[in-house]
Amino acid sequence: MKLLIDADYIVYKACAGAEDEIDWGDDVITVVSKFSDAMKNVERDLTKIKGEFMWDVPEMILFFSDSKNFRKKIFADYKGHRNRKKPCGYRRVITDLGKRYELIRLPELEADDSMGIYATEHPGNIIVSPDKDMRQIPGKLFDMKETVTIEPEEGRRWHLIQSLAGDQTDGYSGCPGIGIKRAVTLFEEGGYNWDVVVKAFADKDLGEDVALMNAQLAKILTNKDYDGQVIPWTPTTTGN
């Protein structure tokens, strides 16, 4: 059993925590970082994660997002509000981690998608991520608080919920006025199916094309959604 770790989150936080500022006066401030401190932060977090599990030295795979993102082809403003540069040492830390751990970064995919693909291609491992998006992927998930088991039907339902609720942190809005609680209520009343999604958008004078765009942005890829290229999600059956 392996730990599939969302390393984007860990390395970003570790490097940001190692940054400092030097104020030279005369309107000049320099951002600096000590590489060894950043690495210590990463190793501390990885050690803490390993300590959550019963076996002594679980094997870990670190997943990173590619610099390009296929979702921008669906919606150009996806994550468009995230304009902050990577913290100091970010790329150097990843390079050094590659000497110690197995790293996976797939072209045009986010770390979430790469984890979803790997987890469904190789069942029996544990995804490690605080991101609620990963509740779409069947199997075990450690959300940095507890380990839960996601059943396939639960994952399918969570994707539909996110299609309606959207994700402001990722820059797509879902159906206006609908959050997770309201989305759950609608599905509990009408069943977890695509018709409920389409009707919710139609009630806001938005077409099925907008609903489909949000569903494709929300979908975390599995091995069925990727064959070297992304296979766009579509509501192909009445069960979706």
mmCIF file of C-alpha atoms in Angstrom:
data_model
loop_
_atom_site.group_PDB
_atom_site.id
_atom_site.type_symbol
_atom_site.label_atom_id
_atom_site.label_comp_id
_atom_site.label_asym_id
_atom_site.label_seq_id
_atom_site.Cartn_x
_atom_site.Cartn_y
_atom_site.Cartn_z
ATOM 1 C CA MET A 1 0.000 0.000 0.000
ATOM 2 C CA LYS A 2 1.293 3.448 -0.972
ATOM 3 C CA LEU A 3 0.491 6.993 0.079
ATOM 4 C CA LEU A 4 -0.442 9.158 -2.909
ATOM 5 C CA ILE A 5 0.384 12.651 -1.713
ATOM 6 C CA ASP A 6 -0.829 16.016 -2.984
ATOM 7 C CA ALA A 7 2.655 17.523 -2.910
ATOM 8 C CA ASP A 8 1.631 20.814 -4.544
ATOM 9 C CA TYR A 9 -0.027 21.751 -1.276
ATOM 10 C CA ILE A 10 2.850 20.608 0.937
ATOM 11 C CA VAL A 11 5.725 22.149 -1.041
ATOM 12 C CA TYR A 12 3.949 25.467 -1.580
ATOM 13 C CA LYS A 13 3.208 25.794 2.148
ATOM 14 C CA ALA A 14 6.725 24.700 3.115
ATOM 15 C CA CYS A 15 8.458 27.156 0.793
ATOM 16 C CA ALA A 16 6.167 30.041 1.725
ATOM 17 C CA GLY A 17 6.944 29.354 5.388
ATOM 18 C CA ALA A 18 10.687 29.606 4.697
ATOM 19 C CA GLU A 19 10.448 33.026 3.033
ATOM 20 C CA ASP A 20 11.643 36.200 4.714
ATOM 21 C CA GLU A 21 11.989 39.850 3.716
ATOM 22 C CA ILE A 22 14.921 42.238 3.836
ATOM 23 C CA ASP A 23 13.985 45.911 3.815
ATOM 24 C CA TRP A 24 16.904 47.830 2.310
ATOM 25 C CA GLY A 25 15.153 51.159 2.592
ATOM 26 C CA ASP A 26 14.757 53.568 -0.319
ATOM 27 C CA ASP A 27 11.655 51.634 -1.482
ATOM 28 C CA VAL A 28 13.568 48.357 -1.943
ATOM 29 C CA ILE A 29 12.466 45.088 -0.291
ATOM 30 C CA THR A 30 13.998 41.722 -1.177
ATOM 31 C CA VAL A 31 12.275 38.368 -0.598
ATOM 32 C CA VAL A 32 14.760 35.673 0.454
ATOM 33 C CA SER A 33 14.560 32.039 1.458
ATOM 34 C CA LYS A 34 16.852 29.439 2.985
ATOM 35 C CA PHE A 35 16.647 26.228 0.963
ATOM 36 C CA SER A 36 17.474 23.978 3.915
ATOM 37 C CA ASP A 37 14.601 25.466 5.923
ATOM 38 C CA ALA A 38 12.155 24.820 3.083
ATOM 39 C CA MET A 39 13.318 21.197 2.824
ATOM 40 C CA LYS A 40 13.020 20.732 6.577
ATOM 41 C CA ASN A 41 9.438 22.010 6.380
ATOM 42 C CA VAL A 42 8.607 19.493 3.647
ATOM 43 C CA GLU A 43 10.234 16.552 5.427
ATOM 44 C CA ARG A 44 8.496 17.511 8.678
ATOM 45 C CA ASP A 45 5.097 17.397 6.967
ATOM 46 C CA LEU A 46 5.858 14.116 5.196
ATOM 47 C CA THR A 47 7.040 12.554 8.464
ATOM 48 C CA LYS A 48 3.854 13.722 10.195
ATOM 49 C CA ILE A 49 1.755 12.095 7.467
ATOM 50 C CA LYS A 50 3.659 8.810 7.742
ATOM 51 C CA GLY A 51 3.091 8.877 11.482
ATOM 52 C CA GLU A 52 -0.672 8.704 10.947
ATOM 53 C CA PHE A 53 -0.439 5.130 9.688
ATOM 54 C CA MET A 54 0.270 1.841 11.397
ATOM 55 C CA TRP A 55 3.104 0.489 9.278
ATOM 56 C CA ASP A 56 6.645 1.734 9.880
ATOM 57 C CA VAL A 57 7.772 3.173 6.532
ATOM 58 C CA PRO A 58 4.909 3.495 4.030
ATOM 59 C CA GLU A 59 6.044 4.138 0.473
ATOM 60 C CA MET A 60 5.086 7.568 -0.780
ATOM 61 C CA ILE A 61 4.504 8.971 -4.262
ATOM 62 C CA LEU A 62 4.470 12.767 -4.595
ATOM 63 C CA PHE A 63 2.102 14.270 -7.165
ATOM 64 C CA PHE A 64 2.528 17.715 -8.744
ATOM 65 C CA SER A 65 0.504 19.814 -11.172
ATOM 66 C CA ASP A 66 1.817 20.570 -14.630
ATOM 67 C CA SER A 67 2.449 24.200 -15.572
ATOM 68 C CA LYS A 68 -0.251 23.847 -18.246
ATOM 69 C CA ASN A 69 -3.850 23.037 -17.354
ATOM 70 C CA PHE A 70 -6.354 21.352 -19.676
ATOM 71 C CA ARG A 71 -9.265 23.030 -17.872
ATOM 72 C CA LYS A 72 -8.228 26.386 -19.301
ATOM 73 C CA LYS A 73 -9.240 24.994 -22.702
ATOM 74 C CA ILE A 74 -12.724 24.500 -21.274
ATOM 75 C CA PHE A 75 -12.857 27.810 -19.386
ATOM 76 C CA ALA A 76 -10.091 30.351 -19.974
ATOM 77 C CA ASP A 77 -10.562 32.009 -16.566
ATOM 78 C CA TYR A 78 -10.166 28.772 -14.599
ATOM 79 C CA LYS A 79 -8.008 29.631 -11.562
ATOM 80 C CA GLY A 80 -7.437 32.990 -13.247
ATOM 81 C CA HIS A 81 -7.514 34.773 -9.882
ATOM 82 C CA ARG A 82 -4.460 32.826 -8.690
ATOM 83 C CA ASN A 83 -1.783 35.149 -9.975
ATOM 84 C CA ARG A 84 0.732 34.878 -7.143
ATOM 85 C CA LYS A 85 4.110 33.529 -8.184
ATOM 86 C CA LYS A 86 5.467 30.353 -6.607
ATOM 87 C CA PRO A 87 7.363 31.006 -3.363
ATOM 88 C CA CYS A 88 11.158 31.121 -3.326
ATOM 89 C CA GLY A 89 12.840 27.758 -3.763
ATOM 90 C CA TYR A 90 9.691 25.991 -4.989
ATOM 91 C CA ARG A 91 11.226 24.448 -8.111
ATOM 92 C CA ARG A 92 14.542 23.652 -6.426
ATOM 93 C CA VAL A 93 12.735 21.807 -3.635
ATOM 94 C CA ILE A 94 10.827 19.702 -6.194
ATOM 95 C CA THR A 95 14.082 18.883 -7.984
ATOM 96 C CA ASP A 96 15.658 17.728 -4.731
ATOM 97 C CA LEU A 97 12.596 15.687 -3.759
ATOM 98 C CA GLY A 98 12.944 13.870 -7.079
ATOM 99 C CA LYS A 99 16.219 12.416 -5.812
ATOM 100 C CA ARG A 100 14.512 10.900 -2.771
ATOM 101 C CA TYR A 101 10.974 10.039 -3.834
ATOM 102 C CA GLU A 102 8.969 8.970 -6.853
ATOM 103 C CA LEU A 103 7.356 12.038 -8.415
ATOM 104 C CA ILE A 104 4.433 12.037 -10.854
ATOM 105 C CA ARG A 105 3.458 15.005 -13.008
ATOM 106 C CA LEU A 106 1.327 14.341 -16.095
ATOM 107 C CA PRO A 107 1.121 16.815 -19.015
ATOM 108 C CA GLU A 108 -1.648 19.426 -18.648
ATOM 109 C CA LEU A 109 -3.079 17.761 -15.528
ATOM 110 C CA GLU A 110 -3.406 18.960 -11.951
ATOM 111 C CA ALA A 111 -2.035 16.844 -9.122
ATOM 112 C CA ASP A 112 -5.644 15.967 -8.202
ATOM 113 C CA ASP A 113 -6.201 14.384 -11.613
ATOM 114 C CA SER A 114 -2.924 12.462 -11.574
ATOM 115 C CA MET A 115 -3.799 11.072 -8.140
ATOM 116 C CA GLY A 116 -7.287 10.142 -9.321
ATOM 117 C CA ILE A 117 -5.925 8.331 -12.360
ATOM 118 C CA TYR A 118 -3.271 6.464 -10.367
ATOM 119 C CA ALA A 119 -5.647 5.549 -7.531
ATOM 120 C CA THR A 120 -8.229 4.045 -9.895
ATOM 121 C CA GLU A 121 -5.598 2.313 -12.036
ATOM 122 C CA HIS A 122 -3.926 0.870 -8.907
ATOM 123 C CA PRO A 123 -6.631 0.315 -6.247
ATOM 124 C CA GLY A 124 -5.663 -0.245 -2.636
ATOM 125 C CA ASN A 125 -3.538 2.856 -2.075
ATOM 126 C CA ILE A 126 -4.403 5.917 0.031
ATOM 127 C CA ILE A 127 -4.838 9.430 -1.363
ATOM 128 C CA VAL A 128 -3.477 12.123 0.973
ATOM 129 C CA SER A 129 -5.030 15.530 0.324
ATOM 130 C CA PRO A 130 -7.051 18.166 2.198
ATOM 131 C CA ASP A 131 -8.927 19.015 -1.029
ATOM 132 C CA LYS A 132 -12.614 18.111 -0.905
ATOM 133 C CA ASP A 133 -12.485 17.437 -4.678
ATOM 134 C CA MET A 134 -10.796 14.112 -3.924
ATOM 135 C CA ARG A 135 -14.044 12.813 -2.434
ATOM 136 C CA GLN A 136 -14.962 12.010 -6.033
ATOM 137 C CA ILE A 137 -12.375 9.226 -6.208
ATOM 138 C CA PRO A 138 -13.366 5.788 -4.846
ATOM 139 C CA GLY A 139 -10.997 4.271 -2.331
ATOM 140 C CA LYS A 140 -9.296 5.484 0.831
ATOM 141 C CA LEU A 141 -8.679 9.187 1.452
ATOM 142 C CA PHE A 142 -6.707 10.789 4.277
ATOM 143 C CA ASP A 143 -7.849 14.434 4.422
ATOM 144 C CA MET A 144 -5.171 15.438 6.962
ATOM 145 C CA LYS A 145 -7.643 14.741 9.788
ATOM 146 C CA GLU A 146 -8.994 11.243 9.287
ATOM 147 C CA THR A 147 -8.970 8.364 6.824
ATOM 148 C CA VAL A 148 -12.287 7.659 5.142
ATOM 149 C CA THR A 149 -13.402 5.200 2.484
ATOM 150 C CA ILE A 150 -15.143 6.708 -0.544
ATOM 151 C CA GLU A 151 -17.564 4.362 -2.284
ATOM 152 C CA PRO A 152 -17.991 4.697 -6.094
ATOM 153 C CA GLU A 153 -21.585 5.940 -5.756
ATOM 154 C CA GLU A 154 -20.533 8.504 -3.155
ATOM 155 C CA GLY A 155 -17.841 9.768 -5.530
ATOM 156 C CA ARG A 156 -20.320 10.053 -8.406
ATOM 157 C CA ARG A 157 -22.734 12.002 -6.243
ATOM 158 C CA TRP A 158 -20.031 14.353 -4.988
ATOM 159 C CA HIS A 159 -19.117 15.234 -8.582
ATOM 160 C CA LEU A 160 -22.741 16.194 -9.308
ATOM 161 C CA ILE A 161 -22.882 18.243 -6.101
ATOM 162 C CA GLN A 162 -19.744 20.150 -7.077
ATOM 163 C CA SER A 163 -21.100 20.697 -10.586
ATOM 164 C CA LEU A 164 -23.945 22.662 -9.007
ATOM 165 C CA ALA A 165 -22.078 24.255 -6.095
ATOM 166 C CA GLY A 166 -18.946 25.221 -8.035
ATOM 167 C CA ASP A 167 -15.638 25.991 -6.374
ATOM 168 C CA GLN A 168 -14.752 29.629 -5.835
ATOM 169 C CA THR A 169 -11.140 28.767 -4.987
ATOM 170 C CA ASP A 170 -10.763 27.240 -8.453
ATOM 171 C CA GLY A 171 -12.615 30.065 -10.156
ATOM 172 C CA TYR A 172 -15.769 28.404 -11.466
ATOM 173 C CA SER A 173 -19.095 29.410 -9.991
ATOM 174 C CA GLY A 174 -21.419 26.468 -10.514
ATOM 175 C CA CYS A 175 -25.114 27.394 -10.530
ATOM 176 C CA PRO A 176 -25.731 30.914 -9.163
ATOM 177 C CA GLY A 177 -27.128 30.940 -5.641
ATOM 178 C CA ILE A 178 -26.507 27.247 -5.004
ATOM 179 C CA GLY A 179 -23.993 26.028 -2.446
ATOM 180 C CA ILE A 180 -23.277 22.522 -1.265
ATOM 181 C CA LYS A 181 -26.214 22.344 1.189
ATOM 182 C CA ARG A 182 -28.732 23.555 -1.392
ATOM 183 C CA ALA A 183 -27.286 21.200 -4.013
ATOM 184 C CA VAL A 184 -27.670 18.222 -1.663
ATOM 185 C CA THR A 185 -31.282 19.212 -0.979
ATOM 186 C CA LEU A 186 -32.083 19.376 -4.706
ATOM 187 C CA PHE A 187 -30.553 15.968 -5.345
ATOM 188 C CA GLU A 188 -32.268 14.399 -2.343
ATOM 189 C CA GLU A 189 -35.579 15.659 -3.724
ATOM 190 C CA GLY A 190 -35.042 14.821 -7.388
ATOM 191 C CA GLY A 191 -32.444 12.042 -7.339
ATOM 192 C CA TYR A 192 -28.749 12.220 -8.114
ATOM 193 C CA ASN A 193 -29.020 12.588 -11.881
ATOM 194 C CA TRP A 194 -28.082 14.979 -14.663
ATOM 195 C CA ASP A 195 -31.655 16.200 -15.159
ATOM 196 C CA VAL A 196 -31.568 17.839 -11.730
ATOM 197 C CA VAL A 197 -28.375 19.691 -12.697
ATOM 198 C CA VAL A 198 -29.825 20.896 -16.009
ATOM 199 C CA LYS A 199 -33.077 22.057 -14.357
ATOM 200 C CA ALA A 200 -31.191 24.013 -11.671
ATOM 201 C CA PHE A 201 -29.228 25.906 -14.334
ATOM 202 C CA ALA A 202 -32.366 26.389 -16.458
ATOM 203 C CA ASP A 203 -34.118 27.944 -13.450
ATOM 204 C CA LYS A 204 -31.354 30.582 -13.545
ATOM 205 C CA ASP A 205 -31.845 31.080 -17.320
ATOM 206 C CA LEU A 206 -28.619 29.209 -18.094
ATOM 207 C CA GLY A 207 -28.349 26.507 -20.730
ATOM 208 C CA GLU A 208 -27.145 22.930 -20.532
ATOM 209 C CA ASP A 209 -23.877 24.037 -22.139
ATOM 210 C CA VAL A 210 -23.084 26.079 -19.002
ATOM 211 C CA ALA A 211 -24.045 23.142 -16.789
ATOM 212 C CA LEU A 212 -21.771 20.834 -18.798
ATOM 213 C CA MET A 213 -18.868 23.273 -18.605
ATOM 214 C CA ASN A 214 -19.136 23.351 -14.798
ATOM 215 C CA ALA A 215 -19.399 19.557 -14.633
ATOM 216 C CA GLN A 216 -16.279 19.137 -16.774
ATOM 217 C CA LEU A 217 -14.363 21.635 -14.643
ATOM 218 C CA ALA A 218 -15.478 19.873 -11.453
ATOM 219 C CA LYS A 219 -14.635 16.342 -12.604
ATOM 220 C CA ILE A 220 -11.470 14.840 -11.120
ATOM 221 C CA LEU A 221 -10.095 12.399 -13.673
ATOM 222 C CA THR A 222 -9.973 8.636 -13.198
ATOM 223 C CA ASN A 223 -8.285 6.023 -15.368
ATOM 224 C CA LYS A 224 -11.495 5.910 -17.437
ATOM 225 C CA ASP A 225 -11.156 9.618 -18.233
ATOM 226 C CA TYR A 226 -7.585 9.524 -19.516
ATOM 227 C CA ASP A 227 -5.801 7.546 -22.226
ATOM 228 C CA GLY A 228 -2.786 9.806 -22.623
ATOM 229 C CA GLN A 229 -5.236 12.600 -23.365
ATOM 230 C CA VAL A 230 -8.225 13.829 -21.378
ATOM 231 C CA ILE A 231 -11.555 12.229 -22.272
ATOM 232 C CA PRO A 232 -14.104 14.998 -21.514
ATOM 233 C CA TRP A 233 -16.871 14.027 -19.109
ATOM 234 C CA THR A 234 -20.367 13.777 -20.592
ATOM 235 C CA PRO A 235 -23.708 12.698 -19.059
ATOM 236 C CA THR A 236 -23.849 9.559 -21.201
ATOM 237 C CA THR A 237 -26.185 7.526 -18.988
ATOM 238 C CA THR A 238 -29.284 8.210 -16.944
ATOM 239 C CA GLY A 239 -27.263 7.320 -13.855
ATOM 240 C CA ASN A 240 -25.090 10.450 -14.232
#
